[in-house]
mmCIF file with all atom_site columns, C-alpha atoms in Angstrom:
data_model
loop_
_atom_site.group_PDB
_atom_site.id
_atom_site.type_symbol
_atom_site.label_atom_id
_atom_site.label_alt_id
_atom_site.label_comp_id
_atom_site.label_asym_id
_atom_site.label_entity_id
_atom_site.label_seq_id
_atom_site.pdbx_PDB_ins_code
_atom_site.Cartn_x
_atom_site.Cartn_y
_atom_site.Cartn_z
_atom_site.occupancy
_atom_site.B_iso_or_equiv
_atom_site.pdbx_formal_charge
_atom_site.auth_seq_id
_atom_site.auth_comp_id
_atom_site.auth_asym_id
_atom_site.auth_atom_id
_atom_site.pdbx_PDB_model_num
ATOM 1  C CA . UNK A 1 1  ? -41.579 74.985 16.242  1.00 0.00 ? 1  UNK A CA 1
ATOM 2  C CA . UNK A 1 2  ? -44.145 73.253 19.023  1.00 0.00 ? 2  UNK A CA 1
ATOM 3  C CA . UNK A 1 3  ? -46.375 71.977 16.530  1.00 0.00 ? 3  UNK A CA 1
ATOM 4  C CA . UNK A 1 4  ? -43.589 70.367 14.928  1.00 0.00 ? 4  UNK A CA 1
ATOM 5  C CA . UNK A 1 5  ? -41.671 69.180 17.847  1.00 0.00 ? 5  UNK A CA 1
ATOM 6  C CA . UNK A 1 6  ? -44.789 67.848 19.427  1.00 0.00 ? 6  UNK A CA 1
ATOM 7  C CA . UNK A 1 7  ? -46.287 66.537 15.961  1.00 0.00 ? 7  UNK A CA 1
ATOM 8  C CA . UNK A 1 8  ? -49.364 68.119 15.813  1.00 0.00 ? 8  UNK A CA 1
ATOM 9  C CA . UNK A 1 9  ? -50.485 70.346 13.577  1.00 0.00 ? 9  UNK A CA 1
ATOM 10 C CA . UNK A 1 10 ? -54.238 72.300 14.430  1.00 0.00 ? 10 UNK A CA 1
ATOM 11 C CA . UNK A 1 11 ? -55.822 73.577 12.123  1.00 0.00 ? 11 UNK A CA 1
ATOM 12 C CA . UNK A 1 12 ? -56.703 76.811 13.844  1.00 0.00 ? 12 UNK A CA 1
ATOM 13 C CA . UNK A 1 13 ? -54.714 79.195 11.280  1.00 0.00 ? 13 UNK A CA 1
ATOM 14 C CA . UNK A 1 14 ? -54.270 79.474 7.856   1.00 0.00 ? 14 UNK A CA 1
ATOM 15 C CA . UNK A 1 15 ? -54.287 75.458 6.860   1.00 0.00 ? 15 UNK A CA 1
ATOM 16 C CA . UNK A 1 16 ? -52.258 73.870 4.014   1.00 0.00 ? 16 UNK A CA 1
ATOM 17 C CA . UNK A 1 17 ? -55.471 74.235 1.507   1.00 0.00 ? 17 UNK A CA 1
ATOM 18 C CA . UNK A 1 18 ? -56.235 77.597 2.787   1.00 0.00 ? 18 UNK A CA 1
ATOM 19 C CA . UNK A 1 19 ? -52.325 78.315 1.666   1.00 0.00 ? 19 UNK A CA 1
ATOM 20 C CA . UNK A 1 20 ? -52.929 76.170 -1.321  1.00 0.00 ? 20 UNK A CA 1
ATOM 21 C CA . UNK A 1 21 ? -55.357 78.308 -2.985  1.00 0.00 ? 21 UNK A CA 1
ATOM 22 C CA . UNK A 1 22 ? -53.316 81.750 -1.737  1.00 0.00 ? 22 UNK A CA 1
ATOM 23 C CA . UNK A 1 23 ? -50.421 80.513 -4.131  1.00 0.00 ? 23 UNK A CA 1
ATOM 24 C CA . UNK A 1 24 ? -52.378 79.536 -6.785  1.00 0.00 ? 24 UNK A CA 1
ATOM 25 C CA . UNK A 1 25 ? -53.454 83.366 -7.007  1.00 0.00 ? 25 UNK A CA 1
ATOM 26 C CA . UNK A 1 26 ? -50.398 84.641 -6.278  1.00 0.00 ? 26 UNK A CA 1
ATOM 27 C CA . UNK A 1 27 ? -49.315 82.295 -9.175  1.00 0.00 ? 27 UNK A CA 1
ATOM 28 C CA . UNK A 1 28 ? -51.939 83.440 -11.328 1.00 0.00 ? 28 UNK A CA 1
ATOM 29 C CA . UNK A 1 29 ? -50.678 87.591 -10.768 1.00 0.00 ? 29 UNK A CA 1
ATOM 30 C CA . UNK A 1 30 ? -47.306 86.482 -11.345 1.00 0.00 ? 30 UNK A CA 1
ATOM 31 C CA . UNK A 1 31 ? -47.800 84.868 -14.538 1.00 0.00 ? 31 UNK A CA 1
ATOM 32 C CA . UNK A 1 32 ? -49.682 88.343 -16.012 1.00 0.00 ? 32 UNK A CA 1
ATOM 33 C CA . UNK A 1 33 ? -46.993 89.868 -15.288 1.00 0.00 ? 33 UNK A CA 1
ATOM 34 C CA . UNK A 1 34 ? -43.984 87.823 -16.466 1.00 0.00 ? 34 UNK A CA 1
ATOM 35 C CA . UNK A 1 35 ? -42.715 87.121 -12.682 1.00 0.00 ? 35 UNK A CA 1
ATOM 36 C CA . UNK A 1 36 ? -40.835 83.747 -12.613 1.00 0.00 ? 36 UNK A CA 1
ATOM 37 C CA . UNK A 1 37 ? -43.304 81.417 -10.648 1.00 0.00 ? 37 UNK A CA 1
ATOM 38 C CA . UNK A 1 38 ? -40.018 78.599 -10.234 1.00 0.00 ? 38 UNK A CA 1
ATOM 39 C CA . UNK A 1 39 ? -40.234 78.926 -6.169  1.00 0.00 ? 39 UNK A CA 1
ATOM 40 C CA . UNK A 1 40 ? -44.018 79.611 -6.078  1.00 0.00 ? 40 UNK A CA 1
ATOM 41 C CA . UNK A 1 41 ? -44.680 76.506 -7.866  1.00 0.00 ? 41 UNK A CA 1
ATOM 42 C CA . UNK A 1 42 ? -42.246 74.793 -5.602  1.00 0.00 ? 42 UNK A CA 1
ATOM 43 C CA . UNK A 1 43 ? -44.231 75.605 -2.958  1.00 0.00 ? 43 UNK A CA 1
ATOM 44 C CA . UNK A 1 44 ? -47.471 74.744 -3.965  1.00 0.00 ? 44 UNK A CA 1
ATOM 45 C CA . UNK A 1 45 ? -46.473 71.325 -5.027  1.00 0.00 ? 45 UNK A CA 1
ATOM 46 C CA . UNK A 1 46 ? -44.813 70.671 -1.685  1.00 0.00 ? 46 UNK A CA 1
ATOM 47 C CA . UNK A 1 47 ? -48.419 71.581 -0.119  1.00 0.00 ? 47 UNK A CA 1
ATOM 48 C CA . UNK A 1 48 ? -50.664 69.526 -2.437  1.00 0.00 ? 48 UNK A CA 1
ATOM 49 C CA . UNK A 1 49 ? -47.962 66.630 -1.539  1.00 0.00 ? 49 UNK A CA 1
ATOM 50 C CA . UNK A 1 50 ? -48.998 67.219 1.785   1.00 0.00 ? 50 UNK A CA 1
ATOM 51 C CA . UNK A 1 51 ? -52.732 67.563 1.360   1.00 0.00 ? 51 UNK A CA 1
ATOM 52 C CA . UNK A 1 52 ? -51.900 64.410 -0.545  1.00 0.00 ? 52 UNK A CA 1
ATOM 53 C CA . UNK A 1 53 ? -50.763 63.181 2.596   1.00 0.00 ? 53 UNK A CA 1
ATOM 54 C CA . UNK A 1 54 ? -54.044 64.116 4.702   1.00 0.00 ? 54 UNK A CA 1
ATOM 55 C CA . UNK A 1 55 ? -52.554 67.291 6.167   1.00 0.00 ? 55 UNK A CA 1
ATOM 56 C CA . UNK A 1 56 ? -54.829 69.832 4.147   1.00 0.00 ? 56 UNK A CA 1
ATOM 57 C CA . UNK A 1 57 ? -56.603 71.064 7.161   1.00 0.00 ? 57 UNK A CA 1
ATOM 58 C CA . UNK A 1 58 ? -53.777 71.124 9.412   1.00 0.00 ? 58 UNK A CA 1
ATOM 59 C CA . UNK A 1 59 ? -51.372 74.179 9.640   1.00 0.00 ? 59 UNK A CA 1
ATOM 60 C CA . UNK A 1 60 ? -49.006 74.491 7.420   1.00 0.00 ? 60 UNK A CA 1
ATOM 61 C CA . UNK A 1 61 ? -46.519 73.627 10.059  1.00 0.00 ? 61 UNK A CA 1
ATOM 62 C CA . UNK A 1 62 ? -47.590 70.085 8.923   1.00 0.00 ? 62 UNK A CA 1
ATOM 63 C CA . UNK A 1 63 ? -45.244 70.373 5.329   1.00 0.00 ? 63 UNK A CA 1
ATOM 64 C CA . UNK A 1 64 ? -42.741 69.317 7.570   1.00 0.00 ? 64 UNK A CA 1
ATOM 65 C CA . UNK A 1 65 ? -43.658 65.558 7.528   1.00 0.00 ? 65 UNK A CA 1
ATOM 66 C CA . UNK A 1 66 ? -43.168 65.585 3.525   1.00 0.00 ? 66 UNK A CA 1
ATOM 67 C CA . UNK A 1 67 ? -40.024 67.821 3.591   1.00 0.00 ? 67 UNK A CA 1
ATOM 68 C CA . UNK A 1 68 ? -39.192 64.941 6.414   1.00 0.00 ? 68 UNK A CA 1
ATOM 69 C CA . UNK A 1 69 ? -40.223 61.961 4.121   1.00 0.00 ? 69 UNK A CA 1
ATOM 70 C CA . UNK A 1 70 ? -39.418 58.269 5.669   1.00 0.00 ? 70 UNK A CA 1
ATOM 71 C CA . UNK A 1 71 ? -37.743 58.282 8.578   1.00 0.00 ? 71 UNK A CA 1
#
């Protein structure tokens, strides 16, 4: 909750693209064995929208500001 209260987002643990490529593998295991991937692919699109958005080196704290959108 700091780094989103205060609005910065380090990227001094596991960053957004770090998290990114994590899903995709978990993705990947889940599809061999007939798991639904509905959330897991929510997920990573939510993160490459925000890698979009120039946060793929910050924490993943930084999703926030899509989940936020325009305010």
């Amino acid at each position: 909750a700091p780094q989103v209260d205060a609005g910065r987002y380090p990227g001094d643990d596991a960053t957004v693209d770090v998290q990114i490529a994590a899903i995709g593998h978990l993705i990947h295991a889940a599809e061999a064995r007939g798991v639904d991937n509905a959330l897991p692919e929510l997920l990573k699109a939510t993160m490459e929208r925000a890698a979009a958005a120039g946060h793929g080196g910050d924490s993943y704290a930084s999703v926030i500001e899509v989940l936020r959108g325009d305010r």
